[in-house]
PDB file of C-alpha atoms in Angstrom:
ATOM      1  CA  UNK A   1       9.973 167.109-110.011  1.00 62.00           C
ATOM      2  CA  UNK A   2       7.964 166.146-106.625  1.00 75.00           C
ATOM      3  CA  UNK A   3       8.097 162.842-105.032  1.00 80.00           C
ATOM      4  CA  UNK A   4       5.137 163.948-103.042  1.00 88.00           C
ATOM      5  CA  UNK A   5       3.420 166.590-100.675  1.00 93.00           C
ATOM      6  CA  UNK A   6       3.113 166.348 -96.919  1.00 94.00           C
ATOM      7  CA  UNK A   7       0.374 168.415 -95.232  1.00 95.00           C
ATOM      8  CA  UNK A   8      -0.707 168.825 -91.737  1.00 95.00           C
ATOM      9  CA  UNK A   9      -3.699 167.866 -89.902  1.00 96.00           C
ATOM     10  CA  UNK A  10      -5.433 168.087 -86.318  1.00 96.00           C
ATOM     11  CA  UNK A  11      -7.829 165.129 -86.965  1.00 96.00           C
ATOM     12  CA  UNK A  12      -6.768 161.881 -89.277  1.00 96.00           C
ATOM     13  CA  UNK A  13     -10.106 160.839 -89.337  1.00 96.00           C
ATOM     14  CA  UNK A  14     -11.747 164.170 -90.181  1.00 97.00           C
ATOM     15  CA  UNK A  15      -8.887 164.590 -93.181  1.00 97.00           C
ATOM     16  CA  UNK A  16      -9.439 160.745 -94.361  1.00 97.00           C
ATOM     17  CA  UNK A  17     -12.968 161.320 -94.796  1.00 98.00           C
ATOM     18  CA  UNK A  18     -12.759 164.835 -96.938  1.00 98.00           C
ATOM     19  CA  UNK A  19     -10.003 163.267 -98.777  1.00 98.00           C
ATOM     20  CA  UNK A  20     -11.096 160.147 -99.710  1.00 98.00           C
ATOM     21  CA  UNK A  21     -14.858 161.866-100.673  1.00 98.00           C
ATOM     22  CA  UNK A  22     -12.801 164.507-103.201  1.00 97.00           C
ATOM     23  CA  UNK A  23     -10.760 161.917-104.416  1.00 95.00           C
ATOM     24  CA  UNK A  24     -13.239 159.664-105.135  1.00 96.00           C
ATOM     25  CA  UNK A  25     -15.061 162.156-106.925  1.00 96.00           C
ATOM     26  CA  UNK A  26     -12.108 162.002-109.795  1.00 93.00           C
ATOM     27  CA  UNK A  27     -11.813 158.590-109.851  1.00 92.00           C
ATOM     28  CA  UNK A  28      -9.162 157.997-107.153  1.00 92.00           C
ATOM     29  CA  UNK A  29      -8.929 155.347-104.269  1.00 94.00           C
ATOM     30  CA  UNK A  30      -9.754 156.104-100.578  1.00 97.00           C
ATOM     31  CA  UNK A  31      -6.363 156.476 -98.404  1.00 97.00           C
ATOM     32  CA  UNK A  32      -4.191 154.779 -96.424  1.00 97.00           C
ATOM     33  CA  UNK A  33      -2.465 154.505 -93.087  1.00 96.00           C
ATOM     34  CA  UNK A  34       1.259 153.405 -93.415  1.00 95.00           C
ATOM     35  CA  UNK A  35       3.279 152.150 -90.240  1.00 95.00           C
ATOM     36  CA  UNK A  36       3.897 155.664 -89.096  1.00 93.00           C
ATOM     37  CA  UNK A  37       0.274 156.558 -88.767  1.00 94.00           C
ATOM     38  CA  UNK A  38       0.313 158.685 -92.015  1.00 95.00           C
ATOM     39  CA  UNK A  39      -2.479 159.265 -94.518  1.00 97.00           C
ATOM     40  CA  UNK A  40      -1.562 158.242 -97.789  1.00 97.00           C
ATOM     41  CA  UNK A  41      -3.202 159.203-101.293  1.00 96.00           C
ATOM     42  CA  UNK A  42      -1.513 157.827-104.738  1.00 92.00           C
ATOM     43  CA  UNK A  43      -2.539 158.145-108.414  1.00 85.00           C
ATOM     44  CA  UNK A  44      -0.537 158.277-111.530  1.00 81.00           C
ATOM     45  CA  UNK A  45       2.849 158.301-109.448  1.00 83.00           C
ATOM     46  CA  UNK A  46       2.207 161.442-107.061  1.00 87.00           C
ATOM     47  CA  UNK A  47       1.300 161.084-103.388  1.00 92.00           C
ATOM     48  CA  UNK A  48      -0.413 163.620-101.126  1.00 94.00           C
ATOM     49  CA  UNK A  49       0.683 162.619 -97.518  1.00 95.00           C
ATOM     50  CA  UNK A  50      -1.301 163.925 -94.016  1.00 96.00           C
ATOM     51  CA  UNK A  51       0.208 163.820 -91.038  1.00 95.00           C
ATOM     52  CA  UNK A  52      -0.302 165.176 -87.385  1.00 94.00           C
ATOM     53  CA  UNK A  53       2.870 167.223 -87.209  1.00 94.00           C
ATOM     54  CA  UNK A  54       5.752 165.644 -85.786  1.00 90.00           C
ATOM     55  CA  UNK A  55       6.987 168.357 -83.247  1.00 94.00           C
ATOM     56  CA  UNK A  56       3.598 167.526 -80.800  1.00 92.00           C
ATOM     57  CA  UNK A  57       2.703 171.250 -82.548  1.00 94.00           C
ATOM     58  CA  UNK A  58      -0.784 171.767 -83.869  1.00 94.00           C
ATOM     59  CA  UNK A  59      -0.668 171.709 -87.678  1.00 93.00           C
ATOM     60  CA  UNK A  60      -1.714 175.144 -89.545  1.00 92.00           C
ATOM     61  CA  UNK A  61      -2.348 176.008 -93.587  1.00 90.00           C
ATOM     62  CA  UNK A  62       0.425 177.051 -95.026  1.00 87.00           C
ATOM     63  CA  UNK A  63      -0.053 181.157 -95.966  1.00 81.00           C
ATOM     64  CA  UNK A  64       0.310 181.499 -99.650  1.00 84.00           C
ATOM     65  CA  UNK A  65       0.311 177.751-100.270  1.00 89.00           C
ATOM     66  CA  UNK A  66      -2.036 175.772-102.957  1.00 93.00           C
ATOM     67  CA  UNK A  67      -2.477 172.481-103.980  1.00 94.00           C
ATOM     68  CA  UNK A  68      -3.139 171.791-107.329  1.00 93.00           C
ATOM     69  CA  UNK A  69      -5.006 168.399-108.284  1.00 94.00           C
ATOM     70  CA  UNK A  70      -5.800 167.160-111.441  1.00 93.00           C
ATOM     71  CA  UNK A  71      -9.467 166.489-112.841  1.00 94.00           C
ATOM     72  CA  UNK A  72     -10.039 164.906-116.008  1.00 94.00           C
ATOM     73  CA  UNK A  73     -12.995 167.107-117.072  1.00 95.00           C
ATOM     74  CA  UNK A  74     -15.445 169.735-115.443  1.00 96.00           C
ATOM     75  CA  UNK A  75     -17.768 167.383-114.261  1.00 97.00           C
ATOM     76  CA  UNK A  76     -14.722 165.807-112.369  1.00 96.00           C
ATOM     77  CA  UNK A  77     -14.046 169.410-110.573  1.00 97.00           C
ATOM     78  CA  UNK A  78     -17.663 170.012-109.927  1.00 98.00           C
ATOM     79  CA  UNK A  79     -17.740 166.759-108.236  1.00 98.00           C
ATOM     80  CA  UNK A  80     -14.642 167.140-106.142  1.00 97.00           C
ATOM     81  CA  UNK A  81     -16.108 170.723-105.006  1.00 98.00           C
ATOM     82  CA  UNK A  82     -18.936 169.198-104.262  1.00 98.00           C
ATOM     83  CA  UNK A  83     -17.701 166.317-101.823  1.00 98.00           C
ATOM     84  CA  UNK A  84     -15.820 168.628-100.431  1.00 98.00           C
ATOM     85  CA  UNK A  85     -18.305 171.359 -99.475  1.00 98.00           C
ATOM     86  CA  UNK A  86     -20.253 168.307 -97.812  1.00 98.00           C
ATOM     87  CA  UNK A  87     -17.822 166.614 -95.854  1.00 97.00           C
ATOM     88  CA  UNK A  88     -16.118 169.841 -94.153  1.00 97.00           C
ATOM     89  CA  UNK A  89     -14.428 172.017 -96.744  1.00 97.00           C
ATOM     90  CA  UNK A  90     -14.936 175.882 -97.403  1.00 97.00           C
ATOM     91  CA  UNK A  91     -15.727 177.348-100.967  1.00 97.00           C
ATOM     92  CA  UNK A  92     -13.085 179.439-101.538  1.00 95.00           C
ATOM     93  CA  UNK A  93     -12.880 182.883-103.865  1.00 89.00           C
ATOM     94  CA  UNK A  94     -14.422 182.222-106.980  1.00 89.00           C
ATOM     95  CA  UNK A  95     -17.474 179.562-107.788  1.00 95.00           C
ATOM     96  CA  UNK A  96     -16.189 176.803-109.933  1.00 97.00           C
ATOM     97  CA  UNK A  97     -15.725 178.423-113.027  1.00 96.00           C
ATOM     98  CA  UNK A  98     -13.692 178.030-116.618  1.00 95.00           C
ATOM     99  CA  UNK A  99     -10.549 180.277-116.762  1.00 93.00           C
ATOM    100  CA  UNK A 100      -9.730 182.444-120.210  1.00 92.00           C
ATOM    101  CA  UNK A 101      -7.442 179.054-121.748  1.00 92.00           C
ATOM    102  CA  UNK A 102     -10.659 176.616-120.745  1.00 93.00           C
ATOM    103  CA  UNK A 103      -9.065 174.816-117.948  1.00 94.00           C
ATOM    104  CA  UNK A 104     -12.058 174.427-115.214  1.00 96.00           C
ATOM    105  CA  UNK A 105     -10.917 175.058-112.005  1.00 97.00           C
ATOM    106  CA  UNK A 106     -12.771 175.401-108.283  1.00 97.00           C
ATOM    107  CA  UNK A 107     -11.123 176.288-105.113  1.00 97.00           C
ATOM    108  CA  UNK A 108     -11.810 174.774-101.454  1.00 97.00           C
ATOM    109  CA  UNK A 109      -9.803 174.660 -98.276  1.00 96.00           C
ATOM    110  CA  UNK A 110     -10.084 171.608 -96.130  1.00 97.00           C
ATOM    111  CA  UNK A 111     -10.788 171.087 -92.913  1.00 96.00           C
ATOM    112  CA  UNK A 112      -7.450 171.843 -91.441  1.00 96.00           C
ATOM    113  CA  UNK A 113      -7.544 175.327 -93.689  1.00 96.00           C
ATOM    114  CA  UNK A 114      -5.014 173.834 -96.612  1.00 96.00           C
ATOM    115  CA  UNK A 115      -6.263 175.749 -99.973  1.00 95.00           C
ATOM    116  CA  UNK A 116      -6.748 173.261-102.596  1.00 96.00           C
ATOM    117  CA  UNK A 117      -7.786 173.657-106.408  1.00 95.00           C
ATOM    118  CA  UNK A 118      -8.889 170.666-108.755  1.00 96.00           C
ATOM    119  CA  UNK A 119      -8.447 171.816-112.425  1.00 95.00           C
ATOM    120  CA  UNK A 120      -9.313 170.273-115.735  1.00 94.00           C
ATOM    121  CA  UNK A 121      -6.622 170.556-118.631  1.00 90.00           C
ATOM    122  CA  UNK A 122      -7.020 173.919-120.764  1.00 88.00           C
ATOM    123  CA  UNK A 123      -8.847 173.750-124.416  1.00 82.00           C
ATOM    124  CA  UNK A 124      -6.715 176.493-125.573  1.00 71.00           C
TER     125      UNK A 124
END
């Protein structure tokens, strides 16, 4: 349904280095800066795009917003919670933790404030 999702950020650098730590951490490949001076992240067909806002405006979280990533497993989502938490992002609500169906999920935000979760496919 998505071709891809385009977030804002304050600081490139900052967001490339939280980014490429999470994604790393389930199995995915650092980013990259097209010609526009966007950050680019693709796996599997889907791209997550960060970009300093185009209207000179500072960038802000999106109120009510989540993005969900895929993990492959539990250890994947503790791992991507855990680069996160060290390279600027903010534990959010619950510890990582397995849901009623026995998907795994953990919650951060990132350094610009975007609310992420990384979940692992339900048992049930």
């Amino acid at each position: 349904m998505f071709t891809h999702v385009m977030i804002g950020s304050n600081d490139l650098e900052r967001a490339r280095d939280f980014y490429d730590a999470t994604f790393a951490a389930l199995g995915g490949e650092p980013g990259e800066i097209d010609a526009r001076g966007r950050l680019i992240y693709a796996h599997k067909g889907g791209r997550l795009m960060i970009t300093k806002p185009i209207d000179g405006n500072p960038a802000t979280a999106a109120n009510g917003g989540t993005i969900g990533i895929a993990a492959a497993s539990r250890d994947h989502v503790l791992a991507w919670h855990k680069a996160g938490t060290t390279r600027g992002g903010t534990a959010i609500e619950s510890p990582p933790s397995e849901r009623p169906n026995g998907a795994f999920v953990a919650y951060l935000r990132d350094p610009d404030g975007n609310k992420l979760t990384a979940r692992s496919q339900p048992t049930k």
